[in-house]
PDB file of C-alpha atoms and ligand atoms in Angstrom:
ATOM      1  CA  MET A 560     -18.998 -36.900 104.260  1.00 45.00           C
ATOM      2  CA  LEU A 561     -16.235 -36.760 102.027  1.00 48.00           C
ATOM      3  CA  ALA A 562     -17.359 -34.627  98.941  1.00 45.00           C
ATOM      4  CA  PRO A 563     -17.257 -36.001  95.691  1.00 47.00           C
ATOM      5  CA  ALA A 564     -13.758 -35.872  93.800  1.00 46.00           C
ATOM      6  CA  SER A 565     -15.269 -33.531  90.930  1.00 47.00           C
ATOM      7  CA  VAL A 566     -16.240 -30.763  93.512  1.00 44.00           C
ATOM      8  CA  ALA A 567     -13.306 -31.631  95.162  1.00 43.00           C
ATOM      9  CA  HIS A 568     -11.131 -30.530  92.065  1.00 51.00           C
ATOM     10  CA  ALA A 569     -12.926 -28.313  90.762  1.00 53.00           C
ATOM     11  CA  ALA A 570     -12.808 -26.644  94.182  1.00 58.00           C
ATOM     12  CA  SER A 571      -8.792 -26.975  93.319  1.00 79.00           C
ATOM     13  CA  PRO A 572      -6.839 -23.716  93.409  1.00 90.00           C
ATOM     14  CA  PRO A 573      -6.013 -22.352  89.991  1.00 96.00           C
ATOM     15  CA  LEU A 574      -2.662 -22.472  89.097  1.00 98.00           C
ATOM     16  CA  ARG A 575      -0.231 -20.157  89.551  1.00 98.00           C
ATOM     17  CA  VAL A 576       2.178 -19.206  86.477  1.00 98.00           C
ATOM     18  CA  VAL A 577       4.589 -16.593  86.771  1.00 98.00           C
ATOM     19  CA  ALA A 578       5.384 -15.809  82.746  1.00 98.00           C
ATOM     20  CA  SER A 579       8.611 -13.699  82.304  1.00 98.00           C
ATOM     21  CA  PHE A 580       6.780 -11.290  79.879  1.00 98.00           C
ATOM     22  CA  SER A 581       3.397 -10.218  78.546  1.00 98.00           C
ATOM     23  CA  VAL A 582       3.227 -11.941  75.610  1.00 98.00           C
ATOM     24  CA  LEU A 583       3.649 -15.217  77.084  1.00 98.00           C
ATOM     25  CA  ALA A 584       1.342 -14.263  79.930  1.00 98.00           C
ATOM     26  CA  ASP A 585      -1.536 -12.879  77.992  1.00 98.00           C
ATOM     27  CA  MET A 586      -0.205 -16.982  75.805  1.00 98.00           C
ATOM     28  CA  VAL A 587      -1.074 -18.652  78.987  1.00 98.00           C
ATOM     29  CA  ARG A 588      -4.405 -17.186  79.661  1.00 98.00           C
ATOM     30  CA  GLU A 589      -5.596 -18.030  76.566  1.00 98.00           C
ATOM     31  CA  VAL A 590      -5.110 -21.665  77.536  1.00 98.00           C
ATOM     32  CA  GLY A 591      -5.326 -21.809  81.255  1.00 98.00           C
ATOM     33  CA  GLY A 592      -8.915 -19.620  81.515  1.00 98.00           C
ATOM     34  CA  ALA A 593      -9.585 -19.584  84.900  1.00 96.00           C
ATOM     35  CA  SER A 594      -7.586 -22.825  85.949  1.00 97.00           C
ATOM     36  CA  VAL A 595      -4.174 -20.648  86.034  1.00 98.00           C
ATOM     37  CA  GLU A 596      -3.456 -17.310  87.946  1.00 98.00           C
ATOM     38  CA  VAL A 597      -1.203 -16.001  85.439  1.00 98.00           C
ATOM     39  CA  THR A 598       1.718 -12.873  86.711  1.00 97.00           C
ATOM     40  CA  SER A 599       4.272 -11.397  84.190  1.00 98.00           C
ATOM     41  CA  LEU A 600       7.205 -10.254  85.402  1.00 98.00           C
ATOM     42  CA  VAL A 601       8.000  -8.046  82.976  1.00 98.00           C
ATOM     43  CA  GLY A 602       4.953  -4.995  82.394  1.00 96.00           C
ATOM     44  CA  PRO A 603       3.255  -4.370  79.272  1.00 96.00           C
ATOM     45  CA  ASN A 604       5.131  -1.455  77.549  1.00 94.00           C
ATOM     46  CA  ALA A 605       8.821  -2.038  79.659  1.00 95.00           C
ATOM     47  CA  ASP A 606      11.345  -3.329  78.141  1.00 94.00           C
ATOM     48  CA  ALA A 607      13.171  -7.450  78.734  1.00 95.00           C
ATOM     49  CA  HIS A 608      16.239  -6.338  76.966  1.00 92.00           C
ATOM     50  CA  LEU A 609      16.708  -4.397  79.848  1.00 91.00           C
ATOM     51  CA  PHE A 610      14.416  -5.432  82.853  1.00 96.00           C
ATOM     52  CA  SER A 611      16.042  -5.917  86.541  1.00 96.00           C
ATOM     53  CA  PRO A 612      14.270  -7.630  88.595  1.00 97.00           C
ATOM     54  CA  THR A 613      13.347  -6.734  92.415  1.00 97.00           C
ATOM     55  CA  PRO A 614      13.018  -8.855  94.960  1.00 97.00           C
ATOM     56  CA  ALA A 615       8.950  -8.520  95.473  1.00 97.00           C
ATOM     57  CA  ASP A 616       9.669 -10.993  91.552  1.00 98.00           C
ATOM     58  CA  ALA A 617      12.254 -13.455  93.199  1.00 98.00           C
ATOM     59  CA  ARG A 618       9.283 -13.512  95.910  1.00 98.00           C
ATOM     60  CA  ARG A 619       6.716 -13.694  92.395  1.00 98.00           C
ATOM     61  CA  VAL A 620       9.472 -16.931  91.178  1.00 98.00           C
ATOM     62  CA  ALA A 621       9.188 -18.265  94.711  1.00 98.00           C
ATOM     63  CA  GLY A 622       4.880 -18.767  94.659  1.00 98.00           C
ATOM     64  CA  ALA A 623       4.738 -20.112  91.599  1.00 98.00           C
ATOM     65  CA  ASP A 624       3.875 -23.407  90.208  1.00 98.00           C
ATOM     66  CA  LEU A 625       5.243 -23.334  87.044  1.00 98.00           C
ATOM     67  CA  VAL A 626       7.562 -20.029  85.098  1.00 98.00           C
ATOM     68  CA  VAL A 627       6.847 -19.294  81.094  1.00 98.00           C
ATOM     69  CA  ILE A 628       9.537 -17.971  79.390  1.00 98.00           C
ATOM     70  CA  ASN A 629      10.599 -17.274  75.983  1.00 98.00           C
ATOM     71  CA  GLY A 630      14.101 -18.637  75.640  1.00 98.00           C
ATOM     72  CA  LEU A 631      16.615 -18.449  73.769  1.00 97.00           C
ATOM     73  CA  HIS A 632      18.850 -15.635  75.847  1.00 96.00           C
ATOM     74  CA  PHE A 633      16.058 -13.229  75.630  1.00 97.00           C
ATOM     75  CA  GLU A 634      15.199 -13.520  79.293  1.00 97.00           C
ATOM     76  CA  GLY A 635      19.891 -12.806  80.550  1.00 96.00           C
ATOM     77  CA  TRP A 636      18.351 -12.161  84.478  1.00 97.00           C
ATOM     78  CA  ILE A 637      16.290 -15.261  84.688  1.00 98.00           C
ATOM     79  CA  GLU A 638      18.824 -18.153  85.890  1.00 97.00           C
ATOM     80  CA  ARG A 639      19.809 -15.304  88.480  1.00 97.00           C
ATOM     81  CA  LEU A 640      16.358 -14.184  89.153  1.00 98.00           C
ATOM     82  CA  ILE A 641      15.495 -18.442  89.377  1.00 98.00           C
ATOM     83  CA  ARG A 642      19.062 -19.143  91.518  1.00 97.00           C
ATOM     84  CA  ALA A 643      17.975 -16.158  94.252  1.00 97.00           C
ATOM     85  CA  SER A 644      14.664 -17.473  94.677  1.00 98.00           C
ATOM     86  CA  GLY A 645      14.784 -20.817  95.460  1.00 98.00           C
ATOM     87  CA  TYR A 646      12.693 -21.549  93.050  1.00 98.00           C
ATOM     88  CA  ALA A 647      12.443 -25.625  91.928  1.00 97.00           C
ATOM     89  CA  GLY A 648       9.816 -26.173  89.800  1.00 97.00           C
ATOM     90  CA  PRO A 649       9.003 -26.447  86.643  1.00 98.00           C
ATOM     91  CA  VAL A 650      10.810 -23.335  84.084  1.00 98.00           C
ATOM     92  CA  VAL A 651       9.380 -24.363  80.592  1.00 98.00           C
ATOM     93  CA  VAL A 652      10.536 -22.795  77.306  1.00 98.00           C
ATOM     94  CA  ALA A 653       8.157 -21.928  75.621  1.00 98.00           C
ATOM     95  CA  SER A 654      10.288 -20.982  72.102  1.00 98.00           C
ATOM     96  CA  GLN A 655      11.481 -25.291  72.392  1.00 98.00           C
ATOM     97  CA  GLY A 656      11.689 -26.999  69.289  1.00 98.00           C
ATOM     98  CA  ILE A 657      11.186 -23.499  66.699  1.00 98.00           C
ATOM     99  CA  THR A 658      13.907 -23.013  64.120  1.00 97.00           C
ATOM    100  CA  PRO A 659      16.581 -20.383  65.601  1.00 97.00           C
ATOM    101  CA  ARG A 660      17.354 -17.391  63.008  1.00 95.00           C
ATOM    102  CA  LEU A 661      20.850 -14.789  64.101  1.00 92.00           C
ATOM    103  CA  ALA A 662      20.864 -11.719  64.369  1.00 85.00           C
ATOM    104  CA  GLY A 663      24.391 -10.586  63.567  1.00 82.00           C
ATOM    105  CA  LEU A 664      25.822 -13.676  66.033  1.00 86.00           C
ATOM    106  CA  ALA A 665      23.469 -14.112  68.132  1.00 90.00           C
ATOM    107  CA  LEU A 666      20.784 -15.833  68.465  1.00 94.00           C
ATOM    108  CA  ASP A 667      17.306 -13.900  68.225  1.00 95.00           C
ATOM    109  CA  PRO A 668      15.067 -14.306  70.243  1.00 97.00           C
ATOM    110  CA  HIS A 669      12.305 -12.321  69.321  1.00 97.00           C
ATOM    111  CA  ALA A 670      10.828 -15.855  67.826  1.00 98.00           C
ATOM    112  CA  TRP A 671       6.715 -14.802  68.994  1.00 98.00           C
ATOM    113  CA  GLN A 672       6.700 -12.864  65.443  1.00 98.00           C
ATOM    114  CA  SER A 673       5.463 -15.225  63.981  1.00 98.00           C
ATOM    115  CA  LEU A 674       2.399 -16.903  63.844  1.00 98.00           C
ATOM    116  CA  ALA A 675       3.528 -20.448  62.752  1.00 98.00           C
ATOM    117  CA  HIS A 676       6.130 -19.907  65.820  1.00 98.00           C
ATOM    118  CA  ALA A 677       3.074 -18.685  68.187  1.00 98.00           C
ATOM    119  CA  LYS A 678       1.764 -22.100  67.356  1.00 98.00           C
ATOM    120  CA  ARG A 679       4.752 -24.430  69.014  1.00 98.00           C
ATOM    121  CA  TYR A 680       4.651 -22.109  71.729  1.00 98.00           C
ATOM    122  CA  VAL A 681       0.764 -22.560  72.666  1.00 98.00           C
ATOM    123  CA  GLU A 682       1.906 -26.417  71.829  1.00 98.00           C
ATOM    124  CA  ASN A 683       4.339 -26.064  74.534  1.00 98.00           C
ATOM    125  CA  ILE A 684       2.266 -24.196  76.946  1.00 98.00           C
ATOM    126  CA  ARG A 685      -1.288 -26.399  76.350  1.00 98.00           C
ATOM    127  CA  ALA A 686       2.061 -29.469  77.085  1.00 98.00           C
ATOM    128  CA  ALA A 687       3.316 -27.873  80.534  1.00 98.00           C
ATOM    129  CA  LEU A 688       0.106 -27.033  82.036  1.00 98.00           C
ATOM    130  CA  GLY A 689      -1.315 -30.282  81.015  1.00 98.00           C
ATOM    131  CA  ALA A 690       1.619 -30.885  83.497  1.00 98.00           C
ATOM    132  CA  ALA A 691       1.790 -29.928  86.103  1.00 97.00           C
ATOM    133  CA  ALA A 692      -2.215 -30.143  87.229  1.00 97.00           C
ATOM    134  CA  PRO A 693      -3.319 -32.812  85.187  1.00 96.00           C
ATOM    135  CA  LEU A 694      -6.761 -33.013  85.803  1.00 95.00           C
ATOM    136  CA  GLN A 695      -7.344 -30.045  83.908  1.00 96.00           C
ATOM    137  CA  ARG A 696      -5.801 -31.513  80.788  1.00 97.00           C
ATOM    138  CA  GLN A 697      -9.263 -31.387  79.102  1.00 97.00           C
ATOM    139  CA  VAL A 698      -9.652 -27.567  80.012  1.00 97.00           C
ATOM    140  CA  PHE A 699      -6.369 -26.877  78.209  1.00 98.00           C
ATOM    141  CA  ASP A 700      -6.797 -29.276  75.480  1.00 98.00           C
ATOM    142  CA  ALA A 701     -10.290 -27.849  74.273  1.00 98.00           C
ATOM    143  CA  ARG A 702      -8.561 -23.847  74.904  1.00 98.00           C
ATOM    144  CA  ALA A 703      -5.089 -24.294  73.590  1.00 98.00           C
ATOM    145  CA  ALA A 704      -7.114 -26.316  70.047  1.00 98.00           C
ATOM    146  CA  ASP A 705      -9.814 -22.788  70.265  1.00 98.00           C
ATOM    147  CA  TYR A 706      -6.721 -20.234  70.380  1.00 98.00           C
ATOM    148  CA  LEU A 707      -4.634 -22.317  67.230  1.00 98.00           C
ATOM    149  CA  GLN A 708      -7.484 -21.899  64.881  1.00 98.00           C
ATOM    150  CA  ARG A 709      -7.725 -17.953  66.625  1.00 98.00           C
ATOM    151  CA  ILE A 710      -3.745 -18.506  65.120  1.00 98.00           C
ATOM    152  CA  ALA A 711      -4.424 -20.021  61.939  1.00 98.00           C
ATOM    153  CA  ALA A 712      -6.547 -17.179  60.736  1.00 98.00           C
ATOM    154  CA  LEU A 713      -4.988 -14.760  61.606  1.00 98.00           C
ATOM    155  CA  GLU A 714      -2.031 -16.054  59.687  1.00 98.00           C
ATOM    156  CA  LEU A 715      -3.750 -16.166  56.594  1.00 98.00           C
ATOM    157  CA  ASP A 716      -4.827 -12.640  56.872  1.00 98.00           C
ATOM    158  CA  THR A 717      -1.537 -11.339  57.547  1.00 98.00           C
ATOM    159  CA  ILE A 718      -0.170 -13.879  54.328  1.00 98.00           C
ATOM    160  CA  ALA A 719      -3.016 -12.322  52.180  1.00 97.00           C
ATOM    161  CA  ARG A 720      -2.998  -8.070  53.446  1.00 97.00           C
ATOM    162  CA  ILE A 721       1.114  -8.138  53.469  1.00 96.00           C
ATOM    163  CA  GLY A 722       1.422 -10.454  49.894  1.00 95.00           C
ATOM    164  CA  GLN A 723      -0.665  -7.816  48.062  1.00 94.00           C
ATOM    165  CA  LEU A 724       2.207  -4.641  48.786  1.00 93.00           C
ATOM    166  CA  PRO A 725       4.057  -4.483  45.573  1.00 91.00           C
ATOM    167  CA  ALA A 726       7.929  -5.481  46.357  1.00 88.00           C
ATOM    168  CA  GLN A 727       8.960  -2.223  45.643  1.00 85.00           C
ATOM    169  CA  ARG A 728       7.483  -1.289  48.961  1.00 87.00           C
ATOM    170  CA  ARG A 729       8.059  -3.751  51.191  1.00 91.00           C
ATOM    171  CA  ARG A 730      11.214  -2.327  53.237  1.00 90.00           C
ATOM    172  CA  VAL A 731      11.055  -1.104  57.105  1.00 92.00           C
ATOM    173  CA  ILE A 732      13.167   0.461  59.429  1.00 91.00           C
ATOM    174  CA  THR A 733      12.439  -0.099  62.702  1.00 90.00           C
ATOM    175  CA  ALA A 734      14.299   1.323  66.159  1.00 85.00           C
ATOM    176  CA  HIS A 735      15.985  -2.719  66.714  1.00 84.00           C
ATOM    177  CA  ASP A 736      15.896  -5.663  65.175  1.00 87.00           C
ATOM    178  CA  ALA A 737      12.949  -7.590  66.695  1.00 93.00           C
ATOM    179  CA  PHE A 738      10.966  -7.964  63.314  1.00 95.00           C
ATOM    180  CA  GLY A 739      13.903 -11.130  61.309  1.00 95.00           C
ATOM    181  CA  TYR A 740      11.125 -13.700  62.430  1.00 97.00           C
ATOM    182  CA  PHE A 741       8.250 -11.953  60.730  1.00 97.00           C
ATOM    183  CA  ALA A 742       9.897 -10.805  57.893  1.00 96.00           C
ATOM    184  CA  ALA A 743      11.048 -13.942  57.399  1.00 96.00           C
ATOM    185  CA  ALA A 744       7.728 -15.223  57.577  1.00 97.00           C
ATOM    186  CA  TYR A 745       5.496 -12.432  55.564  1.00 97.00           C
ATOM    187  CA  GLY A 746       7.997 -11.196  53.126  1.00 95.00           C
ATOM    188  CA  LEU A 747       8.960  -8.372  54.392  1.00 94.00           C
ATOM    189  CA  GLU A 748      11.855  -6.672  55.187  1.00 92.00           C
ATOM    190  CA  PHE A 749      13.627  -4.386  58.426  1.00 91.00           C
ATOM    191  CA  VAL A 750      17.010  -2.862  58.914  1.00 87.00           C
ATOM    192  CA  ALA A 751      17.406  -1.547  62.146  1.00 85.00           C
ATOM    193  CA  PRO A 752      19.834   0.625  63.308  1.00 81.00           C
ATOM    194  CA  ARG A 753      20.628  -1.641  66.917  1.00 77.00           C
ATOM    195  CA  ALA A 754      21.129  -4.897  67.187  1.00 72.00           C
ATOM    196  CA  GLY A 755      18.494  -7.681  68.368  1.00 71.00           C
ATOM    197  CA  SER A 756      19.073  -6.324  71.881  1.00 76.00           C
ATOM    198  CA  THR A 757      18.240  -2.728  72.708  1.00 77.00           C
ATOM    199  CA  ASP A 758      21.840  -2.392  75.243  1.00 78.00           C
ATOM    200  CA  ASN A 759      23.328  -1.382  71.889  1.00 76.00           C
ATOM    201  CA  GLU A 760      23.956   2.018  70.731  1.00 81.00           C
ATOM    202  CA  PRO A 761      24.075   2.008  66.869  1.00 83.00           C
ATOM    203  CA  SER A 762      27.704   3.194  65.369  1.00 85.00           C
ATOM    204  CA  ALA A 763      27.702   6.962  63.389  1.00 87.00           C
ATOM    205  CA  GLU A 764      28.341   5.543  60.230  1.00 87.00           C
ATOM    206  CA  ALA A 765      25.222   2.959  61.105  1.00 84.00           C
ATOM    207  CA  LEU A 766      22.552   5.523  61.360  1.00 86.00           C
ATOM    208  CA  ALA A 767      23.979   7.792  58.936  1.00 89.00           C
ATOM    209  CA  ARG A 768      23.407   4.734  55.521  1.00 86.00           C
ATOM    210  CA  LEU A 769      20.075   4.338  57.574  1.00 85.00           C
ATOM    211  CA  ILE A 770      19.946   8.140  57.324  1.00 88.00           C
ATOM    212  CA  ARG A 771      20.401   7.495  53.629  1.00 88.00           C
ATOM    213  CA  GLU A 772      18.801   5.038  52.872  1.00 83.00           C
ATOM    214  CA  ALA A 773      15.563   6.522  54.396  1.00 83.00           C
ATOM    215  CA  ARG A 774      16.258   9.951  52.565  1.00 84.00           C
ATOM    216  CA  ALA A 775      16.594   8.322  49.043  1.00 80.00           C
ATOM    217  CA  LYS A 776      13.112   6.352  50.270  1.00 71.00           C
ATOM    218  CA  ARG A 777      15.066   2.940  49.536  1.00 72.00           C
ATOM    219  CA  ALA A 778      13.305   2.291  53.024  1.00 70.00           C
ATOM    220  CA  GLY A 779       9.247   2.586  52.479  1.00 77.00           C
ATOM    221  CA  ALA A 780       8.236   3.326  56.287  1.00 86.00           C
ATOM    222  CA  LEU A 781      10.076   4.267  59.287  1.00 86.00           C
ATOM    223  CA  LEU A 782       8.128   2.608  62.023  1.00 88.00           C
ATOM    224  CA  LEU A 783       8.251   3.222  66.417  1.00 89.00           C
ATOM    225  CA  GLU A 784       8.631   0.328  68.876  1.00 89.00           C
ATOM    226  CA  ASN A 785       6.625   0.421  72.195  1.00 88.00           C
ATOM    227  CA  THR A 786       9.386  -0.534  74.395  1.00 85.00           C
ATOM    228  CA  GLY A 787      12.550   1.527  74.411  1.00 76.00           C
ATOM    229  CA  ASP A 788      12.997   4.933  73.086  1.00 80.00           C
ATOM    230  CA  PRO A 789      11.810   6.933  70.165  1.00 87.00           C
ATOM    231  CA  ARG A 790      15.004   9.554  69.881  1.00 89.00           C
ATOM    232  CA  LEU A 791      17.094   7.952  67.784  1.00 87.00           C
ATOM    233  CA  ILE A 792      14.033   7.126  64.731  1.00 89.00           C
ATOM    234  CA  GLU A 793      13.171  10.915  65.559  1.00 90.00           C
ATOM    235  CA  ARG A 794      16.344  11.746  64.114  1.00 88.00           C
ATOM    236  CA  ILE A 795      16.029   9.604  61.414  1.00 89.00           C
ATOM    237  CA  ALA A 796      12.594  11.232  60.161  1.00 89.00           C
ATOM    238  CA  ARG A 797      14.146  14.279  61.588  1.00 90.00           C
ATOM    239  CA  GLU A 798      17.023  13.910  58.854  1.00 89.00           C
ATOM    240  CA  ALA A 799      15.999  11.784  56.323  1.00 88.00           C
ATOM    241  CA  GLY A 800      13.066  14.972  56.349  1.00 87.00           C
ATOM    242  CA  ILE A 801      10.214  12.057  56.587  1.00 85.00           C
ATOM    243  CA  GLY A 802       7.089  10.859  58.110  1.00 87.00           C
ATOM    244  CA  VAL A 803       6.746   8.576  61.146  1.00 90.00           C
ATOM    245  CA  GLY A 804       4.212   5.939  60.203  1.00 90.00           C
ATOM    246  CA  GLY A 805       3.020   4.666  63.339  1.00 92.00           C
ATOM    247  CA  ALA A 806       4.623   2.197  66.197  1.00 93.00           C
ATOM    248  CA  LEU A 807       4.525  -1.603  65.979  1.00 95.00           C
ATOM    249  CA  TYR A 808       4.782  -3.926  69.084  1.00 96.00           C
ATOM    250  CA  SER A 809       8.374  -5.696  69.242  1.00 95.00           C
ATOM    251  CA  ASP A 810       8.843  -6.862  72.488  1.00 96.00           C
ATOM    252  CA  ALA A 811       5.799  -6.011  75.334  1.00 97.00           C
ATOM    253  CA  LEU A 812       1.782  -5.739  75.124  1.00 98.00           C
ATOM    254  CA  SER A 813       0.429  -2.309  75.469  1.00 97.00           C
ATOM    255  CA  PRO A 814      -1.970  -1.619  78.542  1.00 97.00           C
ATOM    256  CA  PRO A 815      -5.195  -3.924  79.095  1.00 97.00           C
ATOM    257  CA  GLY A 816      -7.677  -2.008  77.501  1.00 97.00           C
ATOM    258  CA  THR A 817      -5.471  -0.808  74.596  1.00 97.00           C
ATOM    259  CA  VAL A 818      -5.002  -1.211  71.211  1.00 96.00           C
ATOM    260  CA  ALA A 819      -2.417  -4.186  71.759  1.00 98.00           C
ATOM    261  CA  ASP A 820      -3.272  -6.419  74.977  1.00 98.00           C
ATOM    262  CA  THR A 821      -3.921  -9.649  74.093  1.00 98.00           C
ATOM    263  CA  TYR A 822      -1.074 -11.277  71.118  1.00 98.00           C
ATOM    264  CA  LEU A 823      -4.228 -11.698  68.831  1.00 98.00           C
ATOM    265  CA  ARG A 824      -4.652  -8.164  68.715  1.00 98.00           C
ATOM    266  CA  MET A 825      -0.476  -6.989  69.052  1.00 98.00           C
ATOM    267  CA  PHE A 826      -0.176  -9.083  66.037  1.00 98.00           C
ATOM    268  CA  ALA A 827      -3.168  -7.998  63.715  1.00 98.00           C
ATOM    269  CA  HIS A 828      -2.078  -4.314  65.031  1.00 97.00           C
ATOM    270  CA  ASN A 829       1.708  -4.540  63.266  1.00 97.00           C
ATOM    271  CA  VAL A 830      -0.098  -6.207  59.817  1.00 97.00           C
ATOM    272  CA  ARG A 831      -2.591  -2.775  59.784  1.00 97.00           C
ATOM    273  CA  THR A 832       0.257  -0.542  60.657  1.00 95.00           C
ATOM    274  CA  LEU A 833       2.865  -1.603  58.568  1.00 95.00           C
ATOM    275  CA  VAL A 834       0.834  -2.402  55.145  1.00 95.00           C
ATOM    276  CA  GLU A 835      -0.868   1.065  56.003  1.00 93.00           C
ATOM    277  CA  ALA A 836       2.275   2.648  56.392  1.00 92.00           C
ATOM    278  CA  LEU A 837       3.966   1.025  53.582  1.00 91.00           C
ATOM    279  CA  SER A 838       0.883   1.373  51.117  1.00 89.00           C
ATOM    280  CA  THR A 839       0.840   5.150  51.928  1.00 80.00           C
ATOM    281  CA  LEU A 840       4.248   6.130  50.917  1.00 61.00           C
ATOM    282  CA  GLN A 841       5.766   8.980  48.778  1.00 53.00           C
ATOM    283  CA  PRO A 842       6.808   7.281  45.635  1.00 47.00           C
ATOM    284  CA  SER A 843      10.661   7.606  45.182  1.00 44.00           C
ATOM    285  CA  SER A 844      11.897  10.233  42.289  1.00 42.00           C
ATOM    286  CA  LYS A 845      12.896   7.060  40.282  1.00 44.00           C
ATOM    287  CA  GLU A 846       9.621   4.826  41.339  1.00 42.00           C
ATOM    288  CA  ALA A 847       7.844   8.072  39.659  1.00 38.00           C
ATOM    289  CA  GLN A 848      10.065   8.657  36.582  1.00 33.00           C
TER     290      GLN A 848
HETATM  291 ZN1   ZN B2159      13.822  -7.119  71.371  1.00 90.68          ZN
END
């Protein structure tokens, strides 16, 4: 006797989703739950700008039902990888529909650093999972609705916390220009010796200018990032004679079981770190007068 349709459907294997990097993998897990099996090409604490795919990555893409990428030229290696893998299934661009900002002359890919844009990412992922597994659509809709509520709650909390910082305590130096969307959304100013990717070296003039600004305490806080080389920020700290105020998670989550192992935990950690670093800053000589 044939099993009833509902039993056959419950036993159907999970949708195999390959995400380009850890933030997207977490969002897909949130929306997909047990109905998806997600892998991330670029792992925790790893730099997607400098990623170079292996034959094993091509095999993972070949075996996928769905591929999810950020877009905005974040994954410069993805088109070649997909071509090499022979994958012919859907490729979802999670940032589809946001208004991109520019970082210099290039598109700034770091749109997940705004919770408003993250909502769009979740909507795009929900629609893509629903199209790939129509029988699970209700599950995806319910899980996405719950997730969107948690994102909205964190958004209110973020606006309130950063809103308490005085106007002269809103300047941050980080290693690369990854927080433009964050800055625009929440009213901070970020400066970085490196432009929107990590594959460029800062000019001596740009570095010297940042060191002068940091020394004059015109940059409120100096923060590391979890991806990439800490030496640039450490050098600015040493030459400017100021401390490093902690580390932000820019382009990757932390490993499972640690402080920033989901998108929401990463974002909340960044907000706490920023507010703390900017609040505990020594007043500049000008402010102290
Ligand atoms: Zn980046």
